[in-house]
Amino acid sequence: MEIFLIRLLQFLLAISLLVILHEGGHFFFAKLFGVRVEKFYLFFDPWFHLFEWKPKNSDTAYGIGWVPLGGYVKIAGMIDESFDTEQMKQPEQPWEFRAKPAWQRLLIMLGGVMVNFFLALFIYAMVLFAWGDDYVKTTDMTLGMKANSEAKALGFKDHDILVGTDKGDFKAYNIDVFRSLAEAKQVKVLRQGKPVTIDIKEPLNLLEMLKQTPQFLAPFTPADVDSVMEGSPASQIGLRKGDTMVAVAGKKVDSYNEFTNEVGRLKDMLTEAKTHDDSLRIRTTTVSFLHEGDTTVITKPVTLTSEMQLGFYAKSYTAYSKITHRDYGLLESIPAGVGYGWNQLRGYVGDLKYLFSADGAKSLGGFGAIGSLFPPTWDWHAFWLMTAWLSIILAFMNILPIPALDGGHVLFLLYEIITRRKPSDKFLEKAEYVGFILLIALMFVANLNDVLRWIGLM
């Protein structure tokens, strides 16, 4: 429960910050051009609100709604998500959105996206300035990778050290490695110290590589015990820091990768259990391990927890790799942050092509999926990186030419500027309804996926 609350608080803080600044971008340009803003709200307020305050002699009411799905500014004389058609029937006023030149209206609609995009670059720059950058080069992963059966069929082997592809050498071990593999025709690896080239005859699919269990390629991690949870099944059988797991359920394991895979098989069997006795039978198994410095294998019967946990933590692959650290001065951090943010945006946009596949649709996640990306403990470094990433996504999603999004308004304004003909209010109103329905449907599917994953049906 504590982990859930910490993630929830981080999620709400990040979203609140991004929404306020996004809407602040619209607000800034609206006020700059003399357009009246009637409401500035964090979260939506259908039927009622949690808080509202209107300063004396101000046209704007500031408030907090009760539906935490975003926020909005209600701009006078504009067809937006408020669907205030009555106002549009009144005579046009000079302080209304519709009375302003198209180029001013365009900047008002682009204001939110610009704020989110530049905010992300600023956060990345300040993170690099404050914390520097820690990463593991693929060539410094001395134990190499653990390959699954699909990877081995293509020519990869356990302990291969990734060097690069025909597109260029890898840098840090991150999602960009798999993006490069998805575009590669050749992959260069080090195998027992010697360079080897693996030919990729058919293009690899990024989503398939990431979703495969075991994963297509994962850092080879020894099954060494780093710590044992107090009162866990692991502690009850005498497992201790420094021990090495060698078998589970009678099957030998050469790494923590294989250990988790074997436990995963048992977990899959658990979903088919119909009675408590069935569950207990599946959870009751054996594990074999070596005490540190000993050669005698110890085999013990054990009952895993209801979550199929033995109750120990293994060392991360980074414990066996060299971590590269780089500090940035203030002036250095700005171009580095811009480059980092641009790479994040480019990768995200490139991955969208997978959205239009069956697996891509299933990979959509809602608020639960986003919230789970935050760390289980409060970590300001991870929080700001996640906030910057969400800011980039918010900027890109809002600029898509979909009615009800900023990009839809921008599309119609560009049409007006180019053709010198303004779409009718009736058309804009219908387009807003269509876009709103599409967004609600997308949000429903994304959050439904969260629920289905939570109950184990996806």
Coordinates of C-alpha atoms in Angstrom, one line a residue:
M1 CA 0.0 0.0 0.0
E2 CA 2.9 2.4 0.8
I3 CA 4.4 1.8 -2.6
F4 CA 1.1 2.5 -4.3
L5 CA 0.7 5.8 -2.4
I6 CA 4.2 6.9 -3.2
R7 CA 3.7 6.3 -6.9
L8 CA 0.3 7.9 -6.8
L9 CA 1.7 11.1 -5.2
Q10 CA 4.5 11.3 -7.7
F11 CA 2.0 10.8 -10.6
L12 CA -0.4 13.4 -9.3
L13 CA 2.5 15.9 -8.7
A14 CA 4.0 15.4 -12.2
I15 CA 0.6 15.6 -13.9
S16 CA -0.5 18.6 -12.0
L17 CA 2.7 20.4 -12.8
L18 CA 2.5 19.6 -16.5
V19 CA -1.2 20.5 -16.8
I20 CA -0.8 23.8 -15.0
L21 CA 2.2 24.8 -17.2
H22 CA 0.5 23.5 -20.4
E23 CA -2.6 25.5 -19.7
G24 CA -0.4 28.4 -18.6
G25 CA 1.0 28.5 -22.1
H26 CA -2.5 29.0 -23.6
F27 CA -3.2 31.5 -20.8
F28 CA 0.0 33.6 -21.5
F29 CA -0.7 34.1 -25.2
A30 CA -4.4 34.7 -24.6
K31 CA -3.7 37.5 -22.2
L32 CA -0.8 38.8 -24.4
F33 CA -3.3 39.3 -27.2
G34 CA -6.1 40.7 -25.0
V35 CA -8.3 37.6 -25.1
R36 CA -10.5 37.0 -22.1
V37 CA -9.9 33.8 -20.2
E38 CA -13.0 32.9 -18.1
K39 CA -11.6 29.8 -16.3
F40 CA -8.2 28.3 -15.5
Y41 CA -8.7 24.8 -14.0
L42 CA -6.5 22.0 -12.8
F43 CA -8.6 18.8 -13.4
F44 CA -12.1 18.8 -14.9
D45 CA -15.1 20.0 -13.0
P46 CA -18.3 18.5 -14.4
W47 CA -21.3 19.5 -12.2
F48 CA -19.1 20.8 -9.3
H49 CA -15.6 21.7 -8.3
L50 CA -13.4 21.2 -5.3
F51 CA -12.1 24.8 -5.1
E52 CA -12.6 28.0 -7.0
W53 CA -11.2 31.5 -6.5
K54 CA -11.8 34.6 -8.6
P55 CA -9.6 37.6 -7.8
K56 CA -11.2 41.0 -7.5
N57 CA -11.4 42.9 -10.8
S58 CA -10.3 39.7 -12.7
D59 CA -12.1 38.0 -15.6
T60 CA -10.6 34.6 -14.7
A61 CA -11.8 32.1 -12.1
Y62 CA -9.1 29.7 -10.9
G63 CA -10.1 26.3 -9.6
I64 CA -9.5 22.7 -9.0
G65 CA -11.9 20.1 -10.4
W66 CA -12.6 16.6 -9.1
V67 CA -11.8 14.5 -12.2
P68 CA -8.0 14.2 -12.4
L69 CA -7.8 13.7 -16.2
G70 CA -6.1 16.9 -17.1
G71 CA -7.2 20.6 -17.0
Y72 CA -8.3 23.4 -19.2
V73 CA -8.6 27.1 -19.8
K74 CA -12.0 28.4 -21.0
I75 CA -11.2 31.1 -23.5
A76 CA -14.0 33.4 -24.5
G77 CA -15.3 33.1 -28.0
M78 CA -13.8 29.7 -28.8
I79 CA -15.4 26.4 -29.5
D80 CA -13.6 24.0 -27.2
E81 CA -14.2 21.1 -24.8
S82 CA -16.7 23.2 -22.8
F83 CA -19.1 23.1 -25.8
D84 CA -20.4 26.6 -24.8
T85 CA -22.5 27.1 -28.0
E86 CA -24.7 29.8 -26.4
Q87 CA -21.7 32.2 -26.2
M88 CA -21.0 31.6 -29.9
K89 CA -24.5 32.7 -30.8
Q90 CA -23.9 36.2 -29.3
P91 CA -22.5 39.1 -31.2
E92 CA -18.7 38.9 -31.6
Q93 CA -16.8 40.9 -29.0
P94 CA -13.3 42.5 -29.5
W95 CA -11.9 40.6 -26.4
E96 CA -13.0 37.2 -27.8
F97 CA -10.8 34.5 -29.4
R98 CA -12.8 34.5 -32.6
A99 CA -12.2 38.3 -33.0
K100 CA -8.4 38.0 -33.2
P101 CA -6.3 37.5 -36.3
A102 CA -5.6 33.9 -37.3
W103 CA -1.9 34.2 -36.4
Q104 CA -2.7 35.3 -32.9
R105 CA -5.2 32.5 -32.4
L106 CA -2.5 30.0 -33.8
L107 CA 0.0 31.1 -31.1
I108 CA -2.6 30.8 -28.4
M109 CA -3.3 27.2 -29.4
L110 CA 0.4 26.4 -29.8
G111 CA 1.2 27.9 -26.4
G112 CA 0.6 24.7 -24.3
V113 CA 2.6 22.5 -26.6
M114 CA 5.5 24.9 -26.7
V115 CA 5.6 25.1 -22.9
N116 CA 5.6 21.3 -22.5
F117 CA 8.3 20.8 -25.1
F118 CA 10.7 23.4 -23.8
L119 CA 9.9 22.4 -20.2
A120 CA 11.1 18.8 -21.0
L121 CA 14.3 20.1 -22.5
F122 CA 14.9 22.4 -19.5
I123 CA 14.3 19.5 -17.0
Y124 CA 16.7 17.2 -18.9
A125 CA 19.3 19.9 -18.9
M126 CA 18.9 20.6 -15.2
V127 CA 19.0 16.9 -14.3
L128 CA 22.3 16.5 -16.2
F129 CA 23.6 19.6 -14.4
A130 CA 22.5 18.4 -11.0
W131 CA 23.2 14.7 -11.1
G132 CA 25.3 14.2 -14.2
D133 CA 24.7 11.1 -16.3
D134 CA 25.3 7.5 -15.3
Y135 CA 25.1 4.8 -17.9
V136 CA 26.5 1.4 -18.8
K137 CA 28.2 1.0 -22.2
T138 CA 27.2 -2.3 -23.9
T139 CA 30.9 -3.1 -24.3
D140 CA 31.4 -2.7 -20.6
M141 CA 28.8 -5.4 -19.8
T142 CA 31.5 -8.0 -19.3
L143 CA 29.1 -10.9 -18.7
G144 CA 27.3 -10.0 -22.0
M145 CA 23.7 -10.9 -22.7
K146 CA 21.3 -13.8 -22.0
A147 CA 19.7 -14.9 -25.3
N148 CA 16.3 -16.6 -25.5
S149 CA 15.5 -19.3 -28.0
E150 CA 14.4 -16.9 -30.7
A151 CA 17.7 -14.9 -30.4
K152 CA 19.7 -18.1 -30.4
A153 CA 18.0 -19.2 -33.6
L154 CA 19.3 -16.1 -35.3
G155 CA 22.9 -16.8 -34.1
F156 CA 23.1 -15.0 -30.7
K157 CA 24.7 -16.9 -27.8
D158 CA 24.8 -16.4 -24.1
H159 CA 27.5 -14.0 -23.0
D160 CA 27.6 -12.2 -26.3
I161 CA 28.7 -8.6 -25.7
L162 CA 26.8 -6.2 -27.9
V163 CA 29.0 -3.8 -29.9
G164 CA 26.7 -2.3 -32.6
T165 CA 24.9 -2.8 -35.9
D166 CA 25.5 -1.9 -39.5
K167 CA 23.9 1.4 -38.6
G168 CA 26.6 2.3 -36.0
D169 CA 28.0 1.3 -32.6
F170 CA 25.8 1.1 -29.5
K171 CA 26.5 3.6 -26.7
A172 CA 24.5 3.1 -23.5
Y173 CA 22.5 0.0 -22.7
N174 CA 18.9 1.3 -23.0
I175 CA 15.8 1.1 -25.3
D176 CA 17.8 2.6 -28.2
V177 CA 19.7 -0.7 -28.4
F178 CA 16.5 -2.6 -29.2
R179 CA 15.4 0.1 -31.6
S180 CA 18.7 -0.3 -33.4
L181 CA 18.3 -4.1 -33.5
A182 CA 14.9 -3.6 -35.1
E183 CA 16.4 -1.7 -38.0
A184 CA 19.6 -3.8 -38.3
K185 CA 20.7 -6.1 -41.1
Q186 CA 23.9 -7.0 -39.2
V187 CA 24.7 -7.1 -35.5
K188 CA 28.3 -7.0 -34.2
V189 CA 29.1 -8.8 -31.0
L190 CA 32.2 -9.9 -29.0
R191 CA 32.2 -13.6 -28.4
Q192 CA 34.9 -14.9 -26.1
G193 CA 36.9 -11.8 -26.9
K194 CA 36.6 -12.2 -30.7
P195 CA 34.5 -10.0 -33.0
V196 CA 31.5 -11.9 -34.6
T197 CA 29.0 -10.6 -37.1
I198 CA 25.4 -11.9 -37.0
D199 CA 23.3 -11.5 -40.2
I200 CA 19.7 -10.5 -39.6
K201 CA 17.8 -11.7 -42.7
E202 CA 14.3 -10.6 -41.6
P203 CA 13.6 -7.4 -39.8
L204 CA 13.1 -7.8 -36.0
N205 CA 10.0 -6.4 -34.3
L206 CA 10.7 -4.1 -31.4
L207 CA 7.5 -5.0 -29.5
E208 CA 8.1 -8.7 -29.9
M209 CA 11.7 -8.4 -28.6
L210 CA 10.5 -6.5 -25.6
K211 CA 7.4 -8.6 -24.7
Q212 CA 9.0 -12.1 -25.2
T213 CA 9.4 -14.1 -22.0
P214 CA 12.2 -14.7 -21.5
Q215 CA 13.3 -11.4 -23.2
F216 CA 15.0 -11.6 -26.6
L217 CA 18.2 -10.3 -25.1
A218 CA 18.7 -9.4 -21.5
P219 CA 21.8 -8.6 -19.4
F220 CA 23.3 -11.9 -18.2
T221 CA 22.9 -11.7 -14.4
P222 CA 24.3 -14.4 -12.1
A223 CA 21.9 -15.9 -9.5
D224 CA 23.9 -14.4 -6.6
V225 CA 21.9 -13.4 -3.5
D226 CA 22.4 -9.8 -2.6
S227 CA 19.9 -9.7 0.4
V228 CA 17.2 -11.8 1.9
M229 CA 13.8 -10.5 3.1
E230 CA 13.2 -11.1 6.8
G231 CA 10.6 -13.8 7.5
S232 CA 10.5 -14.8 3.9
P233 CA 10.6 -18.4 2.6
A234 CA 14.2 -17.7 1.6
S235 CA 15.2 -16.8 5.2
Q236 CA 13.4 -19.9 6.5
I237 CA 15.5 -22.3 4.5
G238 CA 18.8 -20.5 5.5
L239 CA 19.5 -18.6 2.3
R240 CA 21.8 -15.7 3.0
K241 CA 23.7 -12.9 1.3
G242 CA 26.5 -14.2 -1.0
D243 CA 24.7 -17.5 -1.8
T244 CA 24.2 -18.7 -5.4
M245 CA 21.0 -20.3 -6.7
V246 CA 21.7 -23.4 -8.8
A247 CA 18.3 -25.0 -9.3
V248 CA 14.6 -24.5 -8.8
A249 CA 11.9 -27.2 -9.0
G250 CA 14.6 -29.6 -9.9
K251 CA 15.8 -27.6 -13.0
K252 CA 19.3 -26.3 -13.1
V253 CA 19.7 -22.5 -13.6
D254 CA 22.9 -20.8 -14.7
S255 CA 21.7 -17.3 -14.0
Y256 CA 19.1 -15.1 -12.2
N257 CA 17.5 -14.8 -15.7
E258 CA 16.8 -18.6 -15.7
F259 CA 15.8 -18.6 -12.1
T260 CA 13.1 -16.0 -12.7
N261 CA 12.0 -17.8 -15.9
E262 CA 11.5 -21.1 -14.0
V263 CA 9.5 -19.3 -11.2
G264 CA 7.5 -17.6 -14.0
R265 CA 6.5 -21.1 -15.3
L266 CA 5.3 -22.0 -11.8
K267 CA 3.4 -18.7 -11.7
D268 CA 1.7 -19.5 -15.0
M269 CA 0.6 -22.9 -13.6
L270 CA -0.8 -21.1 -10.5
T271 CA -3.4 -19.3 -12.7
E272 CA -4.9 -22.6 -13.5
A273 CA -5.3 -23.7 -9.8
K274 CA -8.9 -24.3 -8.9
T275 CA -8.6 -25.0 -5.2
H276 CA -6.4 -24.0 -2.3
D277 CA -4.8 -27.5 -2.4
D278 CA -4.0 -27.0 -6.1
S279 CA -2.3 -23.6 -5.3
L280 CA -0.4 -25.1 -2.3
R281 CA 0.9 -28.0 -4.4
I282 CA 2.2 -25.6 -7.1
R283 CA 3.8 -23.2 -4.6
T284 CA 5.5 -26.1 -2.8
T285 CA 8.7 -26.9 -4.6
T286 CA 12.5 -27.3 -4.1
V287 CA 15.4 -24.9 -4.5
S288 CA 19.1 -25.7 -4.6
F289 CA 21.9 -23.3 -3.7
L290 CA 25.5 -23.0 -2.7
H291 CA 26.7 -21.1 0.4
E292 CA 29.4 -18.5 -0.5
G293 CA 32.8 -20.2 -0.6
D294 CA 31.3 -23.8 -0.4
T295 CA 31.0 -26.4 -3.1
T296 CA 28.3 -28.5 -1.5
V297 CA 24.9 -28.1 -3.1
I298 CA 22.1 -27.6 -0.6
T299 CA 18.6 -28.6 -1.7
K300 CA 15.6 -27.6 0.5
P301 CA 11.8 -27.9 0.1
V302 CA 10.1 -24.5 0.2
T303 CA 6.6 -23.0 -0.1
L304 CA 6.7 -19.8 -2.2
T305 CA 4.5 -16.9 -1.2
S306 CA 1.0 -16.5 -2.8
E307 CA 2.8 -14.0 -5.2
M308 CA 5.2 -16.8 -6.1
Q309 CA 8.1 -15.1 -4.4
L310 CA 11.1 -16.8 -2.7
G311 CA 12.0 -13.6 -0.9
F312 CA 15.5 -12.5 -1.9
Y313 CA 17.0 -9.9 -4.1
A314 CA 19.7 -10.6 -6.6
K315 CA 22.5 -8.3 -7.6
S316 CA 21.8 -6.1 -10.6
Y317 CA 23.7 -6.6 -13.8
T318 CA 25.3 -3.2 -13.1
A319 CA 27.2 -4.8 -10.2
Y320 CA 29.2 -6.8 -12.8
S321 CA 29.6 -3.9 -15.3
K322 CA 31.5 -0.7 -15.4
I323 CA 29.3 2.4 -14.8
T324 CA 30.3 5.4 -16.8
H325 CA 29.6 8.8 -15.1
R326 CA 29.8 12.2 -16.7
D327 CA 29.4 15.6 -15.0
Y328 CA 28.0 18.6 -16.9
G329 CA 28.6 22.2 -16.3
L330 CA 25.7 24.6 -16.6
L331 CA 26.6 25.7 -20.2
E332 CA 27.3 22.0 -21.2
S333 CA 24.1 20.8 -19.7
I334 CA 21.9 22.9 -22.0
P335 CA 22.9 21.4 -25.4
A336 CA 23.2 18.0 -23.8
G337 CA 19.7 18.3 -22.4
V338 CA 18.3 19.4 -25.8
G339 CA 20.0 16.4 -27.4
Y340 CA 18.7 14.0 -24.8
G341 CA 15.2 15.4 -25.1
W342 CA 15.2 15.3 -28.9
N343 CA 16.4 11.7 -28.8
Q344 CA 13.5 10.8 -26.5
L345 CA 11.0 12.4 -28.8
R346 CA 12.5 10.8 -31.9
G347 CA 12.4 7.4 -30.3
Y348 CA 8.8 7.8 -29.0
V349 CA 7.5 9.0 -32.5
G350 CA 9.3 6.1 -34.2
D351 CA 7.7 3.6 -31.9
L352 CA 4.2 4.8 -32.7
K353 CA 4.2 2.8 -35.9
Y354 CA 3.8 -0.3 -33.6
L355 CA 0.6 1.2 -32.2
F356 CA -1.4 0.2 -35.3
S357 CA -0.8 -3.5 -34.8
A358 CA -2.7 -5.9 -32.5
D359 CA 0.3 -6.1 -30.1
G360 CA 0.6 -2.4 -30.2
A361 CA -3.0 -1.8 -29.2
K362 CA -2.5 -4.2 -26.3
S363 CA 0.6 -2.3 -25.2
L364 CA -1.4 0.8 -24.7
G365 CA -1.5 1.8 -21.0
G366 CA -3.6 4.2 -19.0
F367 CA -3.1 6.0 -15.7
G368 CA -2.2 2.8 -13.9
A369 CA 0.6 1.9 -16.4
I370 CA 2.0 5.5 -16.3
G371 CA 1.9 5.6 -12.5
S372 CA 3.7 2.2 -12.3
L373 CA 6.7 3.8 -14.2
F374 CA 7.4 6.0 -11.2
P375 CA 9.9 4.5 -8.7
P376 CA 8.5 2.7 -5.6
T377 CA 10.5 5.1 -3.3
W378 CA 10.7 8.8 -3.6
D379 CA 13.6 9.6 -5.9
W380 CA 13.8 13.1 -7.2
H381 CA 16.2 12.2 -10.0
A382 CA 13.9 9.5 -11.3
F383 CA 10.9 11.8 -10.7
W384 CA 12.2 14.6 -12.9
L385 CA 13.3 12.3 -15.6
M386 CA 9.8 10.8 -15.7
T387 CA 8.2 14.2 -15.6
A388 CA 10.3 15.4 -18.5
W389 CA 9.4 12.3 -20.5
L390 CA 5.6 12.8 -19.8
S391 CA 6.0 16.4 -20.8
I392 CA 7.4 15.4 -24.2
I393 CA 4.6 12.9 -24.7
L394 CA 2.0 15.5 -23.7
A395 CA 3.5 18.0 -26.2
F396 CA 3.5 15.5 -29.0
M397 CA 0.0 14.0 -28.3
N398 CA -1.5 17.5 -28.1
I399 CA -0.1 18.6 -31.5
L400 CA -1.7 15.6 -33.3
P401 CA -4.2 16.9 -35.8
I402 CA -7.2 15.5 -33.9
P403 CA -10.2 17.7 -33.2
A404 CA -10.5 18.5 -29.4
L405 CA -6.7 18.5 -29.2
D406 CA -4.6 21.6 -29.7
G407 CA -3.4 20.1 -33.0
G408 CA -7.0 19.9 -34.3
H409 CA -7.4 23.7 -33.7
V410 CA -4.0 24.3 -35.2
L411 CA -5.0 22.3 -38.3
F412 CA -8.1 24.4 -38.9
L413 CA -6.2 27.6 -38.2
L414 CA -3.6 26.7 -40.8
Y415 CA -6.4 25.9 -43.3
E416 CA -7.8 29.4 -42.6
I417 CA -4.4 31.1 -43.0
I418 CA -3.7 29.3 -46.3
T419 CA -7.2 29.5 -47.9
R420 CA -8.3 32.7 -46.2
R421 CA -11.6 31.0 -45.4
K422 CA -12.7 30.3 -41.9
P423 CA -14.4 27.0 -41.2
S424 CA -18.0 27.5 -40.0
D425 CA -18.8 27.4 -36.3
K426 CA -21.2 24.4 -37.0
F427 CA -18.3 22.5 -38.6
L428 CA -15.9 23.3 -35.7
E429 CA -18.6 22.2 -33.2
K430 CA -19.2 18.9 -34.9
A431 CA -15.4 18.3 -35.2
E432 CA -15.0 19.0 -31.5
Y433 CA -17.6 16.4 -30.7
V434 CA -16.0 13.8 -32.9
G435 CA -12.5 14.4 -31.5
F436 CA -13.9 14.3 -27.9
I437 CA -15.5 10.9 -28.6
L438 CA -12.3 9.6 -30.1
L439 CA -10.3 10.7 -27.1
I440 CA -12.7 9.1 -24.6
A441 CA -12.6 5.9 -26.6
L442 CA -8.8 5.9 -26.6
M443 CA -8.7 6.6 -22.9
F444 CA -11.2 3.8 -22.3
V445 CA -9.1 1.3 -24.2
A446 CA -5.9 2.3 -22.5
N447 CA -7.3 2.0 -19.0
L448 CA -9.2 -1.2 -19.8
N449 CA -5.8 -2.7 -20.8
D450 CA -4.5 -1.7 -17.3
V451 CA -7.4 -3.5 -15.7
L452 CA -7.0 -6.6 -17.9
R453 CA -3.3 -6.7 -17.1
W454 CA -4.0 -6.3 -13.4
I455 CA -6.4 -9.3 -13.3
G456 CA -4.1 -11.4 -15.5
L457 CA -6.1 -11.6 -18.7
M458 CA -3.5 -9.8 -20.9

